[in-house]
mmCIF file of N, CA and C in Angstrom:
data_model
loop_
_atom_site.group_PDB
_atom_site.id
_atom_site.type_symbol
_atom_site.label_atom_id
_atom_site.label_comp_id
_atom_site.label_asym_id
_atom_site.label_seq_id
_atom_site.Cartn_x
_atom_site.Cartn_y
_atom_site.Cartn_z
ATOM 1 N N GLN H 24 84.665 135.305 106.070
ATOM 2 C CA GLN H 24 84.298 133.896 105.895
ATOM 3 C C GLN H 24 84.906 133.368 104.602
ATOM 4 N N VAL H 25 85.428 132.159 104.675
ATOM 5 C CA VAL H 25 86.051 131.527 103.510
ATOM 6 C C VAL H 25 85.472 130.134 103.343
ATOM 7 N N GLN H 26 85.062 129.807 102.133
ATOM 8 C CA GLN H 26 84.646 128.443 101.828
ATOM 9 C C GLN H 26 85.788 127.746 101.083
ATOM 10 N N LEU H 27 86.002 126.483 101.433
ATOM 11 C CA LEU H 27 87.034 125.677 100.796
ATOM 12 C C LEU H 27 86.376 124.499 100.087
ATOM 13 N N VAL H 28 86.787 124.254 98.864
ATOM 14 C CA VAL H 28 86.243 123.135 98.097
ATOM 15 C C VAL H 28 87.402 122.311 97.537
ATOM 16 N N GLU H 29 87.459 121.041 97.963
ATOM 17 C CA GLU H 29 88.471 120.128 97.440
ATOM 18 C C GLU H 29 87.943 119.436 96.187
ATOM 19 N N SER H 30 88.859 119.098 95.309
ATOM 20 C CA SER H 30 88.507 118.342 94.102
ATOM 21 C C SER H 30 89.712 117.529 93.661
ATOM 22 N N GLY H 31 89.460 116.605 92.742
ATOM 23 C CA GLY H 31 90.555 115.833 92.159
ATOM 24 C C GLY H 31 90.689 114.420 92.674
ATOM 25 N N GLY H 32 89.866 114.043 93.645
ATOM 26 C CA GLY H 32 89.946 112.682 94.155
ATOM 27 C C GLY H 32 89.411 111.674 93.155
ATOM 28 N N GLY H 33 89.613 110.408 93.475
ATOM 29 C CA GLY H 33 89.117 109.358 92.592
ATOM 30 C C GLY H 33 89.767 108.031 92.899
ATOM 31 N N LEU H 34 89.604 107.113 91.964
ATOM 32 C CA LEU H 34 90.161 105.765 92.078
ATOM 33 C C LEU H 34 91.407 105.669 91.210
ATOM 34 N N VAL H 35 92.478 105.170 91.783
ATOM 35 C CA VAL H 35 93.738 105.047 91.041
ATOM 36 C C VAL H 35 94.424 103.752 91.465
ATOM 37 N N GLN H 36 95.189 103.182 90.552
ATOM 38 C CA GLN H 36 95.927 101.956 90.871
ATOM 39 C C GLN H 36 97.183 102.280 91.671
ATOM 40 N N PRO H 37 97.664 101.323 92.449
ATOM 41 C CA PRO H 37 98.941 101.536 93.156
ATOM 42 C C PRO H 37 100.038 101.939 92.176
ATOM 43 N N GLY H 38 100.828 102.922 92.604
ATOM 44 C CA GLY H 38 101.871 103.453 91.749
ATOM 45 C C GLY H 38 101.433 104.623 90.904
ATOM 46 N N GLY H 39 100.152 104.886 90.872
ATOM 47 C CA GLY H 39 99.620 105.974 90.072
ATOM 48 C C GLY H 39 99.719 107.323 90.763
ATOM 49 N N SER H 40 99.154 108.339 90.098
ATOM 50 C CA SER H 40 99.210 109.711 90.597
ATOM 51 C C SER H 40 97.838 110.362 90.564
ATOM 52 N N LEU H 41 97.652 111.294 91.462
ATOM 53 C CA LEU H 41 96.470 112.157 91.479
ATOM 54 C C LEU H 41 96.919 113.539 91.914
ATOM 55 N N ARG H 42 96.163 114.532 91.483
ATOM 56 C CA ARG H 42 96.416 115.900 91.931
ATOM 57 C C ARG H 42 95.140 116.441 92.551
ATOM 58 N N LEU H 43 95.214 116.761 93.831
ATOM 59 C CA LEU H 43 94.084 117.352 94.535
ATOM 60 C C LEU H 43 94.220 118.866 94.540
ATOM 61 N N SER H 44 93.091 119.532 94.495
ATOM 62 C CA SER H 44 93.069 120.987 94.598
ATOM 63 C C SER H 44 92.143 121.407 95.725
ATOM 64 N N CYS H 45 92.498 122.488 96.382
ATOM 65 C CA CYS H 45 91.664 123.105 97.407
ATOM 66 C C CYS H 45 91.455 124.546 96.978
ATOM 67 N N ALA H 46 90.241 124.847 96.562
ATOM 68 C CA ALA H 46 89.935 126.186 96.076
ATOM 69 C C ALA H 46 89.229 126.988 97.158
ATOM 70 N N ALA H 47 89.765 128.143 97.449
ATOM 71 C CA ALA H 47 89.156 129.037 98.419
ATOM 72 C C ALA H 47 88.233 130.020 97.701
ATOM 73 N N SER H 48 87.243 130.513 98.443
ATOM 74 C CA SER H 48 86.250 131.407 97.858
ATOM 75 C C SER H 48 86.748 132.849 97.725
ATOM 76 N N ARG H 49 87.952 133.088 98.224
ATOM 77 C CA ARG H 49 88.550 134.404 98.081
ATOM 78 C C ARG H 49 90.069 134.252 97.969
ATOM 79 N N SER H 50 90.716 135.306 97.594
ATOM 80 C CA SER H 50 92.166 135.294 97.499
ATOM 81 C C SER H 50 92.785 135.111 98.883
ATOM 82 N N ILE H 51 93.753 134.199 98.953
ATOM 83 C CA ILE H 51 94.467 133.929 100.198
ATOM 84 C C ILE H 51 95.932 134.240 99.939
ATOM 85 N N SER H 52 96.349 135.422 100.267
ATOM 86 C CA SER H 52 97.691 135.835 99.855
ATOM 87 C C SER H 52 98.621 136.181 101.003
ATOM 88 N N SER H 53 98.108 136.243 102.217
ATOM 89 C CA SER H 53 98.973 136.564 103.345
ATOM 90 C C SER H 53 98.377 136.001 104.627
ATOM 91 N N SER H 54 99.223 135.916 105.639
ATOM 92 C CA SER H 54 98.783 135.518 106.989
ATOM 93 C C SER H 54 98.020 134.201 107.001
ATOM 94 N N TYR H 55 98.531 133.214 106.283
ATOM 95 C CA TYR H 55 97.843 131.928 106.256
ATOM 96 C C TYR H 55 98.782 130.787 106.605
ATOM 97 N N VAL H 56 98.163 129.725 107.086
ATOM 98 C CA VAL H 56 98.802 128.424 107.195
ATOM 99 C C VAL H 56 97.802 127.456 106.581
ATOM 100 N N TRP H 57 98.188 126.791 105.529
ATOM 101 C CA TRP H 57 97.255 125.996 104.731
ATOM 102 C C TRP H 57 97.737 124.550 104.743
ATOM 103 N N LYS H 58 96.848 123.657 105.151
ATOM 104 C CA LYS H 58 97.253 122.277 105.398
ATOM 105 C C LYS H 58 96.389 121.283 104.645
ATOM 106 N N TRP H 59 96.936 120.098 104.488
ATOM 107 C CA TRP H 59 96.190 118.930 104.041
ATOM 108 C C TRP H 59 96.181 117.901 105.165
ATOM 109 N N TYR H 60 95.022 117.299 105.384
ATOM 110 C CA TYR H 60 94.854 116.187 106.302
ATOM 111 C C TYR H 60 94.180 115.048 105.530
ATOM 112 N N ARG H 61 94.208 113.878 106.131
ATOM 113 C CA ARG H 61 93.454 112.760 105.565
ATOM 114 C C ARG H 61 92.918 111.885 106.687
ATOM 115 N N GLN H 62 91.853 111.165 106.362
ATOM 116 C CA GLN H 62 91.249 110.274 107.337
ATOM 117 C C GLN H 62 90.824 108.998 106.633
ATOM 118 N N ALA H 63 91.455 107.912 107.046
ATOM 119 C CA ALA H 63 91.106 106.599 106.515
ATOM 120 C C ALA H 63 89.990 106.004 107.355
ATOM 121 N N PRO H 64 89.232 105.067 106.795
ATOM 122 C CA PRO H 64 88.128 104.455 107.548
ATOM 123 C C PRO H 64 88.617 103.857 108.865
ATOM 124 N N GLY H 65 87.934 104.217 109.945
ATOM 125 C CA GLY H 65 88.269 103.666 111.251
ATOM 126 C C GLY H 65 89.507 104.241 111.893
ATOM 127 N N LYS H 66 90.078 105.273 111.287
ATOM 128 C CA LYS H 66 91.301 105.861 111.837
ATOM 129 C C LYS H 66 91.105 107.333 112.159
ATOM 130 N N GLU H 67 92.039 107.856 112.954
ATOM 131 C CA GLU H 67 92.024 109.271 113.279
ATOM 132 C C GLU H 67 92.454 110.093 112.058
ATOM 133 N N ARG H 68 91.992 111.334 112.029
ATOM 134 C CA ARG H 68 92.449 112.243 110.973
ATOM 135 C C ARG H 68 93.936 112.517 111.198
ATOM 136 N N GLU H 69 94.711 112.461 110.125
ATOM 137 C CA GLU H 69 96.147 112.659 110.272
ATOM 138 C C GLU H 69 96.642 113.771 109.357
ATOM 139 N N PHE H 70 97.681 114.414 109.832
ATOM 140 C CA PHE H 70 98.318 115.500 109.097
ATOM 141 C C PHE H 70 99.060 114.940 107.893
ATOM 142 N N VAL H 71 98.921 115.626 106.750
ATOM 143 C CA VAL H 71 99.633 115.232 105.535
ATOM 144 C C VAL H 71 100.727 116.234 105.201
ATOM 145 N N GLY H 72 100.373 117.511 105.226
ATOM 146 C CA GLY H 72 101.380 118.509 104.883
ATOM 147 C C GLY H 72 100.859 119.914 105.089
ATOM 148 N N VAL H 73 101.769 120.892 105.027
ATOM 149 C CA VAL H 73 101.430 122.280 105.296
ATOM 150 C C VAL H 73 102.247 123.208 104.414
ATOM 151 N N ARG H 74 101.602 124.312 104.033
ATOM 152 C CA ARG H 74 102.324 125.412 103.396
ATOM 153 C C ARG H 74 102.106 126.659 104.256
ATOM 154 N N ARG H 75 103.206 127.354 104.558
ATOM 155 C CA ARG H 75 103.142 128.530 105.417
ATOM 156 C C ARG H 75 103.366 129.790 104.586
ATOM 157 N N TRP H 76 102.553 130.808 104.881
ATOM 158 C CA TRP H 76 102.732 132.102 104.205
ATOM 159 C C TRP H 76 104.018 132.783 104.663
ATOM 160 N N SER H 77 104.370 132.624 105.945
ATOM 161 C CA SER H 77 105.447 133.404 106.560
ATOM 162 C C SER H 77 106.753 133.302 105.783
ATOM 163 N N ASP H 78 107.091 132.101 105.311
ATOM 164 C CA ASP H 78 108.341 131.941 104.566
ATOM 165 C C ASP H 78 108.168 131.109 103.304
ATOM 166 N N GLY H 79 106.911 130.790 102.979
ATOM 167 C CA GLY H 79 106.660 130.009 101.772
ATOM 168 C C GLY H 79 107.100 128.569 101.878
ATOM 169 N N SER H 80 107.410 128.112 103.082
ATOM 170 C CA SER H 80 107.928 126.755 103.241
ATOM 171 C C SER H 80 106.798 125.739 103.273
ATOM 172 N N THR H 81 107.156 124.508 102.978
ATOM 173 C CA THR H 81 106.221 123.396 103.092
ATOM 174 C C THR H 81 106.860 122.295 103.933
ATOM 175 N N THR H 82 106.025 121.568 104.621
ATOM 176 C CA THR H 82 106.453 120.412 105.403
ATOM 177 C C THR H 82 105.487 119.274 105.112
ATOM 178 N N LEU H 83 106.023 118.093 104.921
ATOM 179 C CA LEU H 83 105.204 116.915 104.657
ATOM 180 C C LEU H 83 105.411 115.876 105.745
ATOM 181 N N ALA H 84 104.378 115.104 106.009
ATOM 182 C CA ALA H 84 104.481 114.003 106.955
ATOM 183 C C ALA H 84 105.470 112.967 106.413
ATOM 184 N N ASP H 85 106.114 112.270 107.320
ATOM 185 C CA ASP H 85 107.104 111.261 106.909
ATOM 186 C C ASP H 85 106.491 110.213 105.991
ATOM 187 N N SER H 86 105.229 109.893 106.219
ATOM 188 C CA SER H 86 104.574 108.834 105.447
ATOM 189 C C SER H 86 104.395 109.184 103.969
ATOM 190 N N VAL H 87 104.477 110.475 103.635
ATOM 191 C CA VAL H 87 104.268 110.889 102.238
ATOM 192 C C VAL H 87 105.468 111.631 101.663
ATOM 193 N N LYS H 88 106.464 111.880 102.484
ATOM 194 C CA LYS H 88 107.641 112.629 102.038
ATOM 195 C C LYS H 88 108.311 111.901 100.880
ATOM 196 N N GLY H 89 108.665 112.671 99.852
ATOM 197 C CA GLY H 89 109.288 112.084 98.671
ATOM 198 C C GLY H 89 108.294 111.624 97.628
ATOM 199 N N ARG H 90 107.008 111.593 97.993
ATOM 200 C CA ARG H 90 105.969 111.161 97.039
ATOM 201 C C ARG H 90 104.947 112.262 96.774
ATOM 202 N N PHE H 91 104.657 113.071 97.779
ATOM 203 C CA PHE H 91 103.647 114.127 97.654
ATOM 204 C C PHE H 91 104.334 115.492 97.593
ATOM 205 N N ILE H 92 103.684 116.417 96.891
ATOM 206 C CA ILE H 92 104.193 117.785 96.790
ATOM 207 C C ILE H 92 103.032 118.751 97.020
ATOM 208 N N ILE H 93 103.264 119.731 97.883
ATOM 209 C CA ILE H 93 102.278 120.794 98.110
ATOM 210 C C ILE H 93 102.724 122.024 97.337
ATOM 211 N N SER H 94 101.768 122.641 96.657
ATOM 212 C CA SER H 94 102.081 123.894 95.969
ATOM 213 C C SER H 94 100.885 124.821 96.020
ATOM 214 N N LYS H 95 101.180 126.109 95.989
ATOM 215 C CA LYS H 95 100.120 127.122 95.924
ATOM 216 C C LYS H 95 100.064 127.582 94.476
ATOM 217 N N ASP H 96 99.020 127.165 93.791
ATOM 218 C CA ASP H 96 98.962 127.369 92.348
ATOM 219 C C ASP H 96 98.662 128.811 91.962
ATOM 220 N N ASN H 97 97.833 129.443 92.757
ATOM 221 C CA ASN H 97 97.476 130.841 92.501
ATOM 222 C C ASN H 97 96.955 131.430 93.800
ATOM 223 N N ALA H 98 96.354 132.582 93.730
ATOM 224 C CA ALA H 98 95.970 133.306 94.940
ATOM 225 C C ALA H 98 94.926 132.576 95.767
ATOM 226 N N ASN H 99 94.169 131.678 95.163
ATOM 227 C CA ASN H 99 93.117 131.033 95.955
ATOM 228 C C ASN H 99 93.112 129.513 95.871
ATOM 229 N N THR H 100 94.199 128.892 95.413
ATOM 230 C CA THR H 100 94.218 127.443 95.254
ATOM 231 C C THR H 100 95.502 126.826 95.801
ATOM 232 N N LEU H 101 95.312 125.807 96.644
ATOM 233 C CA LEU H 101 96.421 124.991 97.136
ATOM 234 C C LEU H 101 96.268 123.602 96.538
ATOM 235 N N SER H 102 97.363 123.032 96.071
ATOM 236 C CA SER H 102 97.302 121.709 95.453
ATOM 237 C C SER H 102 98.144 120.699 96.214
ATOM 238 N N LEU H 103 97.766 119.445 96.025
ATOM 239 C CA LEU H 103 98.533 118.331 96.584
ATOM 240 C C LEU H 103 98.763 117.342 95.451
ATOM 241 N N GLN H 104 99.979 117.295 94.945
ATOM 242 C CA GLN H 104 100.346 116.339 93.910
ATOM 243 C C GLN H 104 100.780 115.058 94.596
ATOM 244 N N MET H 105 100.092 113.970 94.288
ATOM 245 C CA MET H 105 100.358 112.696 94.936
ATOM 246 C C MET H 105 100.883 111.709 93.902
ATOM 247 N N ASN H 106 102.105 111.273 94.078
ATOM 248 C CA ASN H 106 102.746 110.323 93.172
ATOM 249 C C ASN H 106 103.048 109.025 93.904
ATOM 250 N N SER H 107 103.302 107.985 93.141
ATOM 251 C CA SER H 107 103.651 106.675 93.711
ATOM 252 C C SER H 107 102.666 106.268 94.798
ATOM 253 N N LEU H 108 101.408 106.391 94.487
ATOM 254 C CA LEU H 108 100.370 106.139 95.492
ATOM 255 C C LEU H 108 100.364 104.685 95.941
ATOM 256 N N LYS H 109 100.053 104.522 97.223
ATOM 257 C CA LYS H 109 100.001 103.206 97.850
ATOM 258 C C LYS H 109 98.582 102.940 98.350
ATOM 259 N N VAL H 110 98.275 101.678 98.554
ATOM 260 C CA VAL H 110 96.953 101.319 99.059
ATOM 261 C C VAL H 110 96.671 102.051 100.377
ATOM 262 N N GLU H 111 97.708 102.204 101.181
ATOM 263 C CA GLU H 111 97.524 102.848 102.493
ATOM 264 C C GLU H 111 97.311 104.354 102.398
ATOM 265 N N ASP H 112 97.373 104.922 101.203
ATOM 266 C CA ASP H 112 97.033 106.327 101.019
ATOM 267 C C ASP H 112 95.536 106.530 100.856
ATOM 268 N N THR H 113 94.797 105.453 100.791
ATOM 269 C CA THR H 113 93.340 105.536 100.659
ATOM 270 C C THR H 113 92.747 106.259 101.864
ATOM 271 N N ALA H 114 91.984 107.314 101.597
ATOM 272 C CA ALA H 114 91.424 108.133 102.677
ATOM 273 C C ALA H 114 90.574 109.238 102.057
ATOM 274 N N VAL H 115 89.848 109.918 102.922
ATOM 275 C CA VAL H 115 89.242 111.192 102.542
ATOM 276 C C VAL H 115 90.262 112.279 102.873
ATOM 277 N N TYR H 116 90.551 113.108 101.890
ATOM 278 C CA TYR H 116 91.548 114.169 102.045
ATOM 279 C C TYR H 116 90.829 115.504 102.246
ATOM 280 N N TYR H 117 91.283 116.230 103.262
ATOM 281 C CA TYR H 117 90.678 117.506 103.627
ATOM 282 C C TYR H 117 91.719 118.615 103.573
ATOM 283 N N CYS H 118 91.309 119.787 103.151
ATOM 284 C CA CYS H 118 92.193 120.936 103.320
ATOM 285 C C CYS H 118 91.699 121.754 104.512
ATOM 286 N N ASN H 119 92.648 122.385 105.142
ATOM 287 C CA ASN H 119 92.413 123.173 106.349
ATOM 288 C C ASN H 119 93.157 124.487 106.218
ATOM 289 N N LEU H 120 92.486 125.576 106.486
ATOM 290 C CA LEU H 120 93.094 126.899 106.351
ATOM 291 C C LEU H 120 92.993 127.662 107.663
ATOM 292 N N LEU H 121 94.152 128.091 108.162
ATOM 293 C CA LEU H 121 94.207 129.057 109.244
ATOM 294 C C LEU H 121 94.488 130.403 108.595
ATOM 295 N N TYR H 122 93.521 131.313 108.693
ATOM 296 C CA TYR H 122 93.625 132.588 107.967
ATOM 297 C C TYR H 122 93.299 133.696 108.942
ATOM 298 N N GLY H 123 94.318 134.444 109.317
ATOM 299 C CA GLY H 123 94.136 135.400 110.395
ATOM 300 C C GLY H 123 93.881 134.635 111.675
ATOM 301 N N THR H 124 92.748 134.872 112.290
ATOM 302 C CA THR H 124 92.401 134.179 113.531
ATOM 303 C C THR H 124 91.336 133.112 113.327
ATOM 304 N N ALA H 125 90.942 132.874 112.094
ATOM 305 C CA ALA H 125 89.867 131.922 111.820
ATOM 306 C C ALA H 125 90.420 130.640 111.205
ATOM 307 N N GLU H 126 89.661 129.570 111.372
ATOM 308 C CA GLU H 126 90.033 128.269 110.828
ATOM 309 C C GLU H 126 88.883 127.744 109.972
ATOM 310 N N TYR H 127 89.236 127.182 108.824
ATOM 311 C CA TYR H 127 88.231 126.691 107.896
ATOM 312 C C TYR H 127 88.620 125.289 107.423
ATOM 313 N N TRP H 128 87.581 124.488 107.130
ATOM 314 C CA TRP H 128 87.766 123.141 106.605
ATOM 315 C C TRP H 128 86.961 122.978 105.315
ATOM 316 N N GLY H 129 87.496 122.197 104.406
ATOM 317 C CA GLY H 129 86.731 121.784 103.257
ATOM 318 C C GLY H 129 85.904 120.549 103.587
ATOM 319 N N GLN H 130 85.123 120.102 102.601
ATOM 320 C CA GLN H 130 84.220 118.976 102.829
ATOM 321 C C GLN H 130 84.902 117.635 102.592
ATOM 322 N N GLY H 131 86.067 117.648 101.975
ATOM 323 C CA GLY H 131 86.826 116.427 101.744
ATOM 324 C C GLY H 131 86.612 115.854 100.354
ATOM 325 N N THR H 132 87.620 115.126 99.891
ATOM 326 C CA THR H 132 87.520 114.417 98.620
ATOM 327 C C THR H 132 88.117 113.021 98.808
ATOM 328 N N GLN H 133 87.428 112.021 98.285
ATOM 329 C CA GLN H 133 87.826 110.629 98.486
ATOM 330 C C GLN H 133 88.933 110.243 97.511
ATOM 331 N N VAL H 134 89.971 109.635 98.060
ATOM 332 C CA VAL H 134 91.032 109.037 97.249
ATOM 333 C C VAL H 134 91.075 107.549 97.572
ATOM 334 N N THR H 135 90.930 106.731 96.550
ATOM 335 C CA THR H 135 90.976 105.283 96.719
ATOM 336 C C THR H 135 92.077 104.717 95.842
ATOM 337 N N VAL H 136 93.011 104.019 96.479
ATOM 338 C CA VAL H 136 94.121 103.399 95.756
ATOM 339 C C VAL H 136 93.909 101.893 95.822
ATOM 340 N N SER H 137 93.622 101.308 94.670
ATOM 341 C CA SER H 137 93.286 99.888 94.636
ATOM 342 C C SER H 137 93.549 99.331 93.248
ATOM 343 N N SER H 138 93.923 98.065 93.223
ATOM 344 C CA SER H 138 94.103 97.405 91.946
ATOM 345 C C SER H 138 92.839 96.653 91.549
#
């Protein structure tokens, strides 16, 4: 069993930056696919980006490509660096972990981009 806790959300002006973290309750060092999703009010949850253990690669959604960066900071933390934030980035951000055969979700952290 793995617990995921997101942090780093908040209120930021358009053009600003935030760094989200997803901390796992144990070391996640192999056989994982670790993702970020977001859900804006009244909308479906959407994929933001993924980091794969198999080759260390990351993929970002077109809507955030060039502005967001996914990194694995240490054995139990995945981060999402968000730059050049836009009003339309406002959402609750969730991390999702596929680890072995199990899937885990965090509780989410609110990001609000507003002037």
